[in-house]
mmCIF file of C-alpha atoms in Angstrom:
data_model
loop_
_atom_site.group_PDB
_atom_site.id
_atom_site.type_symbol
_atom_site.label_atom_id
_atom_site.label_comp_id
_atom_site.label_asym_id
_atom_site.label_seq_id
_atom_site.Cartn_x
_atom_site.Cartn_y
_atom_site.Cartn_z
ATOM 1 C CA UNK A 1 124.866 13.716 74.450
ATOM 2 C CA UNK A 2 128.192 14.967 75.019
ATOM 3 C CA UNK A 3 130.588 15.859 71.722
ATOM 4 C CA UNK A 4 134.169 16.767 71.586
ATOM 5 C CA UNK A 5 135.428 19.289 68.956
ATOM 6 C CA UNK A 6 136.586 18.548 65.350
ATOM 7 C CA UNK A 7 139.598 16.136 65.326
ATOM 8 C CA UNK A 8 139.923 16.613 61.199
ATOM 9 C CA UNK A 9 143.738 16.577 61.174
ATOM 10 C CA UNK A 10 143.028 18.292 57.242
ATOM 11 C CA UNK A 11 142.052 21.850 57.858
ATOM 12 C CA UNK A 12 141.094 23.385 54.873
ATOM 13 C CA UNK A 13 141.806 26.865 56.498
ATOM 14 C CA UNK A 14 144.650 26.952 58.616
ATOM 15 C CA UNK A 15 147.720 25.048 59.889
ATOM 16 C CA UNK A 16 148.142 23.449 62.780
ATOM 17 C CA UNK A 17 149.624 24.605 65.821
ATOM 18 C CA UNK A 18 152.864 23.743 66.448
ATOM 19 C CA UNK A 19 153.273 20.524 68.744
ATOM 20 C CA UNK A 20 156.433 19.225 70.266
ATOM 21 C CA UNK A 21 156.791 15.554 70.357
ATOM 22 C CA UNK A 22 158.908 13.888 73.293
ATOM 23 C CA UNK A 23 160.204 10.735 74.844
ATOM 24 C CA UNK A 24 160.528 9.786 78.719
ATOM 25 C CA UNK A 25 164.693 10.609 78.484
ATOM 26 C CA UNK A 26 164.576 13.996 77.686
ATOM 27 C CA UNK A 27 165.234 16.431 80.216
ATOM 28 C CA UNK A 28 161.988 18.591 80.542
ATOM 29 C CA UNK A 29 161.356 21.541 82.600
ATOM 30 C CA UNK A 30 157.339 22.357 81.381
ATOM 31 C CA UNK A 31 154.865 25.292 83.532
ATOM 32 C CA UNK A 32 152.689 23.248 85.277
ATOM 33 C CA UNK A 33 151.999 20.488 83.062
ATOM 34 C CA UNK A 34 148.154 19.217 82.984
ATOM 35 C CA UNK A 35 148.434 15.837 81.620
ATOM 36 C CA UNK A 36 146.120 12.864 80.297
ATOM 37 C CA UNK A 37 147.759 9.298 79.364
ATOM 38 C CA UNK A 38 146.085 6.627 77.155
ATOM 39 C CA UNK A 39 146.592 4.703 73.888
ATOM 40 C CA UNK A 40 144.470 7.051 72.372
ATOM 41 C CA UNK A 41 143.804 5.040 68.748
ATOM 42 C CA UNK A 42 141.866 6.923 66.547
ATOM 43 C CA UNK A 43 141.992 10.480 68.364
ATOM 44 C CA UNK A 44 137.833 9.999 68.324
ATOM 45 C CA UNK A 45 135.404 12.690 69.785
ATOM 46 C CA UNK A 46 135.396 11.193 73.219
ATOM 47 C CA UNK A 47 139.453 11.444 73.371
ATOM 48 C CA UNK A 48 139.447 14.851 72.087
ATOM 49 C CA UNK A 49 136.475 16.203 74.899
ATOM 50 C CA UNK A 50 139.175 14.813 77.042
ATOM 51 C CA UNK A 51 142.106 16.614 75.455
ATOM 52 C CA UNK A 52 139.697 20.097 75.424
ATOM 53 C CA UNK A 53 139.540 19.205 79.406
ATOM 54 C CA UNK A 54 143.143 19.021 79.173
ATOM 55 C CA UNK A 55 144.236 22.502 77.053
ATOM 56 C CA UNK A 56 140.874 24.543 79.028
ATOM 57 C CA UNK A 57 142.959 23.693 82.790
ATOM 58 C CA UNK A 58 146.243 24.335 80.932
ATOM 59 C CA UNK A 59 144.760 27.758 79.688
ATOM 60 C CA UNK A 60 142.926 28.455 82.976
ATOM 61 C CA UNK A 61 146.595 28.099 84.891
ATOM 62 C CA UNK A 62 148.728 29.478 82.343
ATOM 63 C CA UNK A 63 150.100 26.079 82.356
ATOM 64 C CA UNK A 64 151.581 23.171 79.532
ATOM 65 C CA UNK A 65 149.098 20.938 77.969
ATOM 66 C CA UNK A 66 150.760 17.212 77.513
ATOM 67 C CA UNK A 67 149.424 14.160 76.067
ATOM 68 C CA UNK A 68 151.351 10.954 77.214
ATOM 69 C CA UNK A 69 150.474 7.778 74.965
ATOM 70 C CA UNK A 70 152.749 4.262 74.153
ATOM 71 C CA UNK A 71 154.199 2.605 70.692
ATOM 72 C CA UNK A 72 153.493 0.178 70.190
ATOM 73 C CA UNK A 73 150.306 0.328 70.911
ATOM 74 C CA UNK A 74 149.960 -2.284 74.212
ATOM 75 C CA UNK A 75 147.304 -4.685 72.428
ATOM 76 C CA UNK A 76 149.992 -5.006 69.522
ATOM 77 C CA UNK A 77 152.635 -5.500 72.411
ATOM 78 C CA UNK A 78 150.317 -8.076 74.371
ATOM 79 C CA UNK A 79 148.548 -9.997 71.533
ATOM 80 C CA UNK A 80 151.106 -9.619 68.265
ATOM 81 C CA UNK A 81 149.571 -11.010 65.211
ATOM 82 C CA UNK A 82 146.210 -11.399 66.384
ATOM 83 C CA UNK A 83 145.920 -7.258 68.127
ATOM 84 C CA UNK A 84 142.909 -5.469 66.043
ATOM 85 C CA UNK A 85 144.187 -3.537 63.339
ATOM 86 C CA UNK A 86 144.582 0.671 64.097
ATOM 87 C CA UNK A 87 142.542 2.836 63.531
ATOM 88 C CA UNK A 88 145.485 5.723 63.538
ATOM 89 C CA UNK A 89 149.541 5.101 63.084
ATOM 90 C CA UNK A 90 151.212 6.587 65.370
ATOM 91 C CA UNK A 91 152.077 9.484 62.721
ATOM 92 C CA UNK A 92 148.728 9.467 62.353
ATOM 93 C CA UNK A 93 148.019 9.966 65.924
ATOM 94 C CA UNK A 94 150.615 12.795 66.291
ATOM 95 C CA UNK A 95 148.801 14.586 63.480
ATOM 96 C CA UNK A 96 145.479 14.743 65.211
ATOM 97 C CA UNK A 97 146.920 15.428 68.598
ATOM 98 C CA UNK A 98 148.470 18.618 66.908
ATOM 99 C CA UNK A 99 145.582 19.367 64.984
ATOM 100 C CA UNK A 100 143.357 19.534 68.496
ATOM 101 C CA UNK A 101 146.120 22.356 69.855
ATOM 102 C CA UNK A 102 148.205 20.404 72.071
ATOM 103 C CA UNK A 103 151.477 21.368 73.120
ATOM 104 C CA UNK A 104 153.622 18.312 73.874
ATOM 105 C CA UNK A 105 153.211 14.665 73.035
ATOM 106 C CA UNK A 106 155.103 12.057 74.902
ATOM 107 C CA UNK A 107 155.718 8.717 72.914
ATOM 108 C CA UNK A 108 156.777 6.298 75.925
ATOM 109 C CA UNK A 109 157.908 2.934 74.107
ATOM 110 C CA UNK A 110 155.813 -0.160 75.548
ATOM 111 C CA UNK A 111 157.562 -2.728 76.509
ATOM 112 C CA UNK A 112 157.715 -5.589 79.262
ATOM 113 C CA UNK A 113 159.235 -3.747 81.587
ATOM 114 C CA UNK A 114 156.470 -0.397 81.808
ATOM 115 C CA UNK A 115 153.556 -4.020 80.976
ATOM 116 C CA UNK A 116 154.814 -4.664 84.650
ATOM 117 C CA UNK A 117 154.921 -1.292 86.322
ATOM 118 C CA UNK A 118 152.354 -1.039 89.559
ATOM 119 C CA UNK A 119 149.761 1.815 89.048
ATOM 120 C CA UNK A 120 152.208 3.691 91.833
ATOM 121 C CA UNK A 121 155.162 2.980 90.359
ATOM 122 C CA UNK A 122 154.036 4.573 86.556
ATOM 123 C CA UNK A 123 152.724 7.779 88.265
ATOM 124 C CA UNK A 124 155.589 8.427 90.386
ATOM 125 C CA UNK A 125 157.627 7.435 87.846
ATOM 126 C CA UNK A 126 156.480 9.560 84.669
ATOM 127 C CA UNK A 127 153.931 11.943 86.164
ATOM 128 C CA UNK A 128 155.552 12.789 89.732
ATOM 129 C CA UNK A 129 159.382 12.337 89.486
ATOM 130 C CA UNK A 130 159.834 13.044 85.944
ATOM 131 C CA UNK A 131 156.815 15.577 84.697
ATOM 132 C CA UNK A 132 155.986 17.122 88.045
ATOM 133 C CA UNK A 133 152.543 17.228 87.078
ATOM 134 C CA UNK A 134 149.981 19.985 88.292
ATOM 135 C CA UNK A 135 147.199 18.487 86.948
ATOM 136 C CA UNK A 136 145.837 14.859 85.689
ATOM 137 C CA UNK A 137 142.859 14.660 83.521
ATOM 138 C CA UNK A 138 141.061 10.870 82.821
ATOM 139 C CA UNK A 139 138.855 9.769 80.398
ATOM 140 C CA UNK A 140 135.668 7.893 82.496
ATOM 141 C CA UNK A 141 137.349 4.511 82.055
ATOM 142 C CA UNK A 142 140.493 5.498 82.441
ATOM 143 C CA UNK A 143 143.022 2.171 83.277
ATOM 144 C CA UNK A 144 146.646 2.308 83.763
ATOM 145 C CA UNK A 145 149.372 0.588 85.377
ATOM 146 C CA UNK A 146 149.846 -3.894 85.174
ATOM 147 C CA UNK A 147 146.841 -5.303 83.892
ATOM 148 C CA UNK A 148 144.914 -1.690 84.054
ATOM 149 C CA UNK A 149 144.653 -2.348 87.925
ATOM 150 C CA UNK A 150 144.617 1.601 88.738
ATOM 151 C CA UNK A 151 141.436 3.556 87.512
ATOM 152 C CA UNK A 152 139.960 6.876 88.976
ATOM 153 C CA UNK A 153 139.977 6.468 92.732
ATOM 154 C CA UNK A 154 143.518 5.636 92.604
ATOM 155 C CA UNK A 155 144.610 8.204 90.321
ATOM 156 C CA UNK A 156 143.279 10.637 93.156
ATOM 157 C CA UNK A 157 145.034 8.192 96.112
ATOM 158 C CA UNK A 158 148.139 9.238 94.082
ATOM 159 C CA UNK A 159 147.197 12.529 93.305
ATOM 160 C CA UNK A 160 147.201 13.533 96.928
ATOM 161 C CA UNK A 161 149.842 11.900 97.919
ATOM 162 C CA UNK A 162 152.024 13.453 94.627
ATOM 163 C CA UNK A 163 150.563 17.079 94.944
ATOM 164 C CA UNK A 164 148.303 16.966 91.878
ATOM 165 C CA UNK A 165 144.626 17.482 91.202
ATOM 166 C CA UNK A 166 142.532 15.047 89.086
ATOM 167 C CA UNK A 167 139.537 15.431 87.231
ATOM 168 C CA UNK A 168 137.419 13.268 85.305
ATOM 169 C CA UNK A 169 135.498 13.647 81.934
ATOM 170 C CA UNK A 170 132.222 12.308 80.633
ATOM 171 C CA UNK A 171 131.803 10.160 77.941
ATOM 172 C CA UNK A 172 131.191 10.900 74.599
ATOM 173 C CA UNK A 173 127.510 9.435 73.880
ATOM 174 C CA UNK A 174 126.543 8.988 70.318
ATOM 175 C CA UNK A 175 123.299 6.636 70.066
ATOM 176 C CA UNK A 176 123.118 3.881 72.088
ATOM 177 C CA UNK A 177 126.610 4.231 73.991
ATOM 178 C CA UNK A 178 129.981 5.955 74.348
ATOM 179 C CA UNK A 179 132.260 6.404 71.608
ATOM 180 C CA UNK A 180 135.168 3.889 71.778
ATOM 181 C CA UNK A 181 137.994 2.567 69.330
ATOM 182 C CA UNK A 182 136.220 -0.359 69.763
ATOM 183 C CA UNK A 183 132.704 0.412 68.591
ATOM 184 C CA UNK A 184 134.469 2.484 65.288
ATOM 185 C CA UNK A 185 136.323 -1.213 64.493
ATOM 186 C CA UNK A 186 133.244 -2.507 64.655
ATOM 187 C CA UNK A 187 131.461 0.057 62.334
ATOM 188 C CA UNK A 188 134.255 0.159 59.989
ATOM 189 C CA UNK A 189 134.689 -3.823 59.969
ATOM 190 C CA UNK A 190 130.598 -3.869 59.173
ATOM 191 C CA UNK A 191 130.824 -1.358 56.239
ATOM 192 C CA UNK A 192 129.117 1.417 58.332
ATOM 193 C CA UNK A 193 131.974 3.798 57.035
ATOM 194 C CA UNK A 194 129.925 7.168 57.715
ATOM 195 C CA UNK A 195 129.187 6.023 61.534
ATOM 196 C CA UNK A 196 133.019 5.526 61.906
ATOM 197 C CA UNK A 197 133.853 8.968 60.592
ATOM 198 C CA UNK A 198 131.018 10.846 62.884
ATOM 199 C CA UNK A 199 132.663 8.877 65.931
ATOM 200 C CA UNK A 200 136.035 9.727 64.879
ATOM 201 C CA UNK A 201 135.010 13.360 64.475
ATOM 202 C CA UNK A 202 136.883 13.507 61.139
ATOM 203 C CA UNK A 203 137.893 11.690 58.299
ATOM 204 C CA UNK A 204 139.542 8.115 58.851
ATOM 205 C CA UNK A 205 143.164 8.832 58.028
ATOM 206 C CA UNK A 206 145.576 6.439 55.891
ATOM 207 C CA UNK A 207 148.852 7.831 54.928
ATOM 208 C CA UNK A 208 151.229 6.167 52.531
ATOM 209 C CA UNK A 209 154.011 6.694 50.139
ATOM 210 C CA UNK A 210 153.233 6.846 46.614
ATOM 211 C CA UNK A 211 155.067 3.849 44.381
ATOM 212 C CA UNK A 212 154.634 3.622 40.537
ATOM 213 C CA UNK A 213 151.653 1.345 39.516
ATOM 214 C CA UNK A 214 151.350 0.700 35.927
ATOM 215 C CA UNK A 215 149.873 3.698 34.972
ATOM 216 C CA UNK A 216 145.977 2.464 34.360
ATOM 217 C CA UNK A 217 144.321 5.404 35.603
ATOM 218 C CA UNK A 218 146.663 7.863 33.475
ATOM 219 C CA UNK A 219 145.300 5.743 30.505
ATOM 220 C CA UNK A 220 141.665 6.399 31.226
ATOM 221 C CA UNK A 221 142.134 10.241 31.615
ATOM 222 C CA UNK A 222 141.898 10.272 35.625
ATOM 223 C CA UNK A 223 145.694 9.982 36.815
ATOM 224 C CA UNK A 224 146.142 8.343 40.282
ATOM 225 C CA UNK A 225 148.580 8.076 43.037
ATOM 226 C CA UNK A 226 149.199 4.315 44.147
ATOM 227 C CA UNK A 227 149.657 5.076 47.517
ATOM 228 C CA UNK A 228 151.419 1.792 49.887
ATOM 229 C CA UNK A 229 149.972 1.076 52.883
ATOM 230 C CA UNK A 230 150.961 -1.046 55.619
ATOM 231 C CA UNK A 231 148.307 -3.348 56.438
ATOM 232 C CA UNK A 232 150.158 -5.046 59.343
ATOM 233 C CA UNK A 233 149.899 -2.114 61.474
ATOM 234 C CA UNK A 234 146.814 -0.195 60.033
ATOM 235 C CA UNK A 235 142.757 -1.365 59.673
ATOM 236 C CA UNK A 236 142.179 -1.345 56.256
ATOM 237 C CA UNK A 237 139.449 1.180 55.095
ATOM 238 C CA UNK A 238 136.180 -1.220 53.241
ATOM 239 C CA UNK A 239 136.864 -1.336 49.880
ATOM 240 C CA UNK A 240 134.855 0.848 47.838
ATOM 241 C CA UNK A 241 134.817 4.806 46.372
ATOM 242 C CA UNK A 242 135.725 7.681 48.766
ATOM 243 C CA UNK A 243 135.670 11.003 48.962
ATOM 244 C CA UNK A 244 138.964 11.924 50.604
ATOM 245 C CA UNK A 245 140.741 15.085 51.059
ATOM 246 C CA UNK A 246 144.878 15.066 51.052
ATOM 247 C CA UNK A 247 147.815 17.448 52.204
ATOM 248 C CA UNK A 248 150.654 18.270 50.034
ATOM 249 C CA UNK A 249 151.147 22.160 50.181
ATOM 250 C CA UNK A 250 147.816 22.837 50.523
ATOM 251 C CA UNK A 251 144.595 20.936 51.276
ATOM 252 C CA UNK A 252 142.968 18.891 48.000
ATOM 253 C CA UNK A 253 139.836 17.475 47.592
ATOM 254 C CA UNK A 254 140.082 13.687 45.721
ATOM 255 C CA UNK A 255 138.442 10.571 44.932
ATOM 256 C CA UNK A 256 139.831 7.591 46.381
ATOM 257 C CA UNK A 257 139.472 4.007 45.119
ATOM 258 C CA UNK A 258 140.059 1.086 47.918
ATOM 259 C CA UNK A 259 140.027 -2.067 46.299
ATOM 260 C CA UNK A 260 140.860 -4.934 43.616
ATOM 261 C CA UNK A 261 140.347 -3.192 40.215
ATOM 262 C CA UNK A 262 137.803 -5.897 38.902
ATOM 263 C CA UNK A 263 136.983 -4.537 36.022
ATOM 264 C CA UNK A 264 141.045 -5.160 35.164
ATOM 265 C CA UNK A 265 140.594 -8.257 36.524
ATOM 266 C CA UNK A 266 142.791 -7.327 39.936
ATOM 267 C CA UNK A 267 144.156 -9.329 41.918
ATOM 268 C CA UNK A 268 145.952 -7.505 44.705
ATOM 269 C CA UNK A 269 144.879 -4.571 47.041
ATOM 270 C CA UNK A 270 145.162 -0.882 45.675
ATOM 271 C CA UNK A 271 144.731 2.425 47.835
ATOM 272 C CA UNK A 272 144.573 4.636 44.262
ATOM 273 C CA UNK A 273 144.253 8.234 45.289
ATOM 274 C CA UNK A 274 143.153 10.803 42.195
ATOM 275 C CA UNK A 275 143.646 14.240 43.309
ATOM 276 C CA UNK A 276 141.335 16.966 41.538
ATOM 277 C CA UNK A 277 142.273 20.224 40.336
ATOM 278 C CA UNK A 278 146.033 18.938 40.652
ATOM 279 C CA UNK A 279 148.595 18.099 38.007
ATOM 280 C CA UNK A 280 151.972 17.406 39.240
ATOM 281 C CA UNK A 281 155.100 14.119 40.422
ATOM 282 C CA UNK A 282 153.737 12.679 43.507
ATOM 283 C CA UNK A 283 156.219 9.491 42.985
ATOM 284 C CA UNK A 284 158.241 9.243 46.385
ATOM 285 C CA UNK A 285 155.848 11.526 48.770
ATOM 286 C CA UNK A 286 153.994 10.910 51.799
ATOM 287 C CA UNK A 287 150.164 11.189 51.053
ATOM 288 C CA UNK A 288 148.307 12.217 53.862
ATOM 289 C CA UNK A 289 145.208 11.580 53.166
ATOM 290 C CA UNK A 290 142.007 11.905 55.135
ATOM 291 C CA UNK A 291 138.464 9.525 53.602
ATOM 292 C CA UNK A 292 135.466 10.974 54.429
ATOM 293 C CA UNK A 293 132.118 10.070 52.425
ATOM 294 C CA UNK A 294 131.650 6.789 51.486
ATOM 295 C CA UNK A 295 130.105 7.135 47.798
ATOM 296 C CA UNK A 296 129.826 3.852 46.633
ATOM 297 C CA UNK A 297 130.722 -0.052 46.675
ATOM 298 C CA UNK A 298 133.651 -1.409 44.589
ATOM 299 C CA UNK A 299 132.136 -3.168 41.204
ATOM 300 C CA UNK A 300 133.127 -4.560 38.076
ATOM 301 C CA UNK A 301 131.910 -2.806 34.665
ATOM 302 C CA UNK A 302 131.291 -4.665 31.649
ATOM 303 C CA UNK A 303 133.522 -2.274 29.634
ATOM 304 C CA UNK A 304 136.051 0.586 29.762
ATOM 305 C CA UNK A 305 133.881 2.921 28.727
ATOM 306 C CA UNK A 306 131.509 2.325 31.231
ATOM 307 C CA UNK A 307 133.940 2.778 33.945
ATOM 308 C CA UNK A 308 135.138 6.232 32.348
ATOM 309 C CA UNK A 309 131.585 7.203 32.661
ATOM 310 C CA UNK A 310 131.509 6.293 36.221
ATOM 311 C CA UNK A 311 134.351 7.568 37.146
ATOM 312 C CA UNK A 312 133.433 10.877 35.706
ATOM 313 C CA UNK A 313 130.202 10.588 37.803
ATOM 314 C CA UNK A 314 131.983 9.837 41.225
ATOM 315 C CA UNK A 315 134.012 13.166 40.992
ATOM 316 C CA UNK A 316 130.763 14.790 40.351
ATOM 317 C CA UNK A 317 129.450 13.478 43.359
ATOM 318 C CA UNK A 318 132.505 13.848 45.755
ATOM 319 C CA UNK A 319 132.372 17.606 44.431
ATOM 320 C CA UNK A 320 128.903 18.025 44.806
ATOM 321 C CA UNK A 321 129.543 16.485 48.456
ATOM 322 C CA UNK A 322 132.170 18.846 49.233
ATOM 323 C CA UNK A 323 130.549 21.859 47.792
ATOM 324 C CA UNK A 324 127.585 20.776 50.305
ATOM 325 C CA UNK A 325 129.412 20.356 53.274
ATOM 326 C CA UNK A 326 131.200 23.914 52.963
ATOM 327 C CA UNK A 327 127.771 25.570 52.823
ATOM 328 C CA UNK A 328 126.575 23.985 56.258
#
């Protein structure tokens, strides 16, 4: 069983590195740049064992560790309307590729044109001509190029006639197979929330930008950001009570509600975020939040009251879940 580290873009400790983020028409001149390319949706633990690959040969040569990855994602290119929802936006994406220590991210837009480019033509295009790469690092099923027609052997064809090295990484095997984007859709889509966080190695991030709802949670003593999410682009977290942590200035622990308000008689979808030990204007700001513990389903109560008491018993939980985790 192989595991990658921590890809928790919410450290409760320490900021993240600094990470530049690129595109293919910038003039670059990086120190032997070891580089890995893939869509990389949901920065799990089997992309980040490959990104440790990465940043240990970029250490070992004194040398640039690079991430390149596409937006839009190809399958939302390719397939429109019908592509599986993401597990990570591409800020998202960015955060987790900065919280793993990277040093340079290069968003190449997808389009028709780089759909058709030949296996050769990509790598002497962006890893030969324009990166001068040192060193290429694949994941174990590694495509690339029209149609994902080049795979390992190629990449080392290319490699020796470009001047690079190439290595390969394990997969990531948790249960009965490797960790894929795929198989955390699947968990996620099933209600097996806690699987999909221990394959993503962290929480399951959903950012948004808080809007004013009509102030429902203010009125039963628990105040809550109504945060907007865009649920063309993202995979919608299964509705139900969270315990979630979210970045402002610092790092707070919350209790996250995903879901319809029943007890209100809802009708549309809510992402309400209530922050603890916080008291503040979060109209207007970008919520980065992070869920991690699934507490509970989403259900209606027969009164107010009854909710109030439930509420109060959800942040005891998420606390009590919290205060658990920090002693492990």
């Amino acid at each position: 069983m192989v595991f990658g580290p921590s890809v928790s873009l919410l450290s409760e400790k320490a900021e993240s590195p600094y990470m530049r983020i690129i595109t293919p028409t910038e003039a670059i001149d990086f120190k032997k740049p070891v580089v890995t390319v893939g869509t990389f949706d949901g920065v799990h633990v089997g992309h980040a064992a490959v990104i440790a690959s990465v940043l240990s040969h970029a250490k070992e040569i004194q040398g640039t560790s690079v991430v390149i990855t596409f937006d839009p994602h190809p399958r939302k290119f390719i397939d429109g309307a019908h592509a599986p929802g993401l597990l990570t936006t591409l800020s998202e994406k960015c955060a987790r590729f900065e919280a793993l220590g990277l040093d340079v991210l290069v968003v190449v837009p997808f389009d028709e044109s780089l759909r058709q480019l030949s296996p050769d033509a990509f790598v002497q295009r962006y890893l030969a001509d324009w990166l001068h790469v040192n060193h290429v690092i694949v994941g174990y099923d590694h495509g690339f190029g029209k149609d994902r027609q080049g795979g390992y052997d190629t990449m080392c064809t290319l490699g020796n006639r470009f001047g690079f090295q190439v290595t390969s990484v394990e997969p990531s095997v948790v249960g009965n197979g490797p960790i894929s984007s795929t198989r955390i859709r699947e968990a996620l889509l099933s209600g097996r929330f806690d699987e999909a966080v221990t394959l993503l190695g962290g929480g399951f991030p959903v950012w948004g930008v808080v809007e004013k709802g009509d102030g429902r949670g203010t009125g039963l003593g628990f105040p809550t950001a109504n945060v907007t999410v865009n649920p063309s682009e993202k995979l919608l977290p299964p509705l139900g009570v969270y315990a979630a942590l979210v970045r402002l200035d610092q790092v707070f622990q919350a209790v996250v509600n995903v879901g319809h308000r029943p007890t209100f008689n809802g009708q549309h979808w809510t992402f309400e975020v209530h922050l603890l030990n916080f008291s503040g204007n979060l109209y207007g700001q970008m919520l980065q939040v992070e869920l991690v513990h699934h507490m509970r389903d989403e259900y209606k109560f027969e009164s107010k009251e009854a909710l109030v008491g439930q509420i109060n018993t959800d942040i005891k939980i998420a606390k009590h879940w919290f205060s658990q985790r920090h002693s492990q």
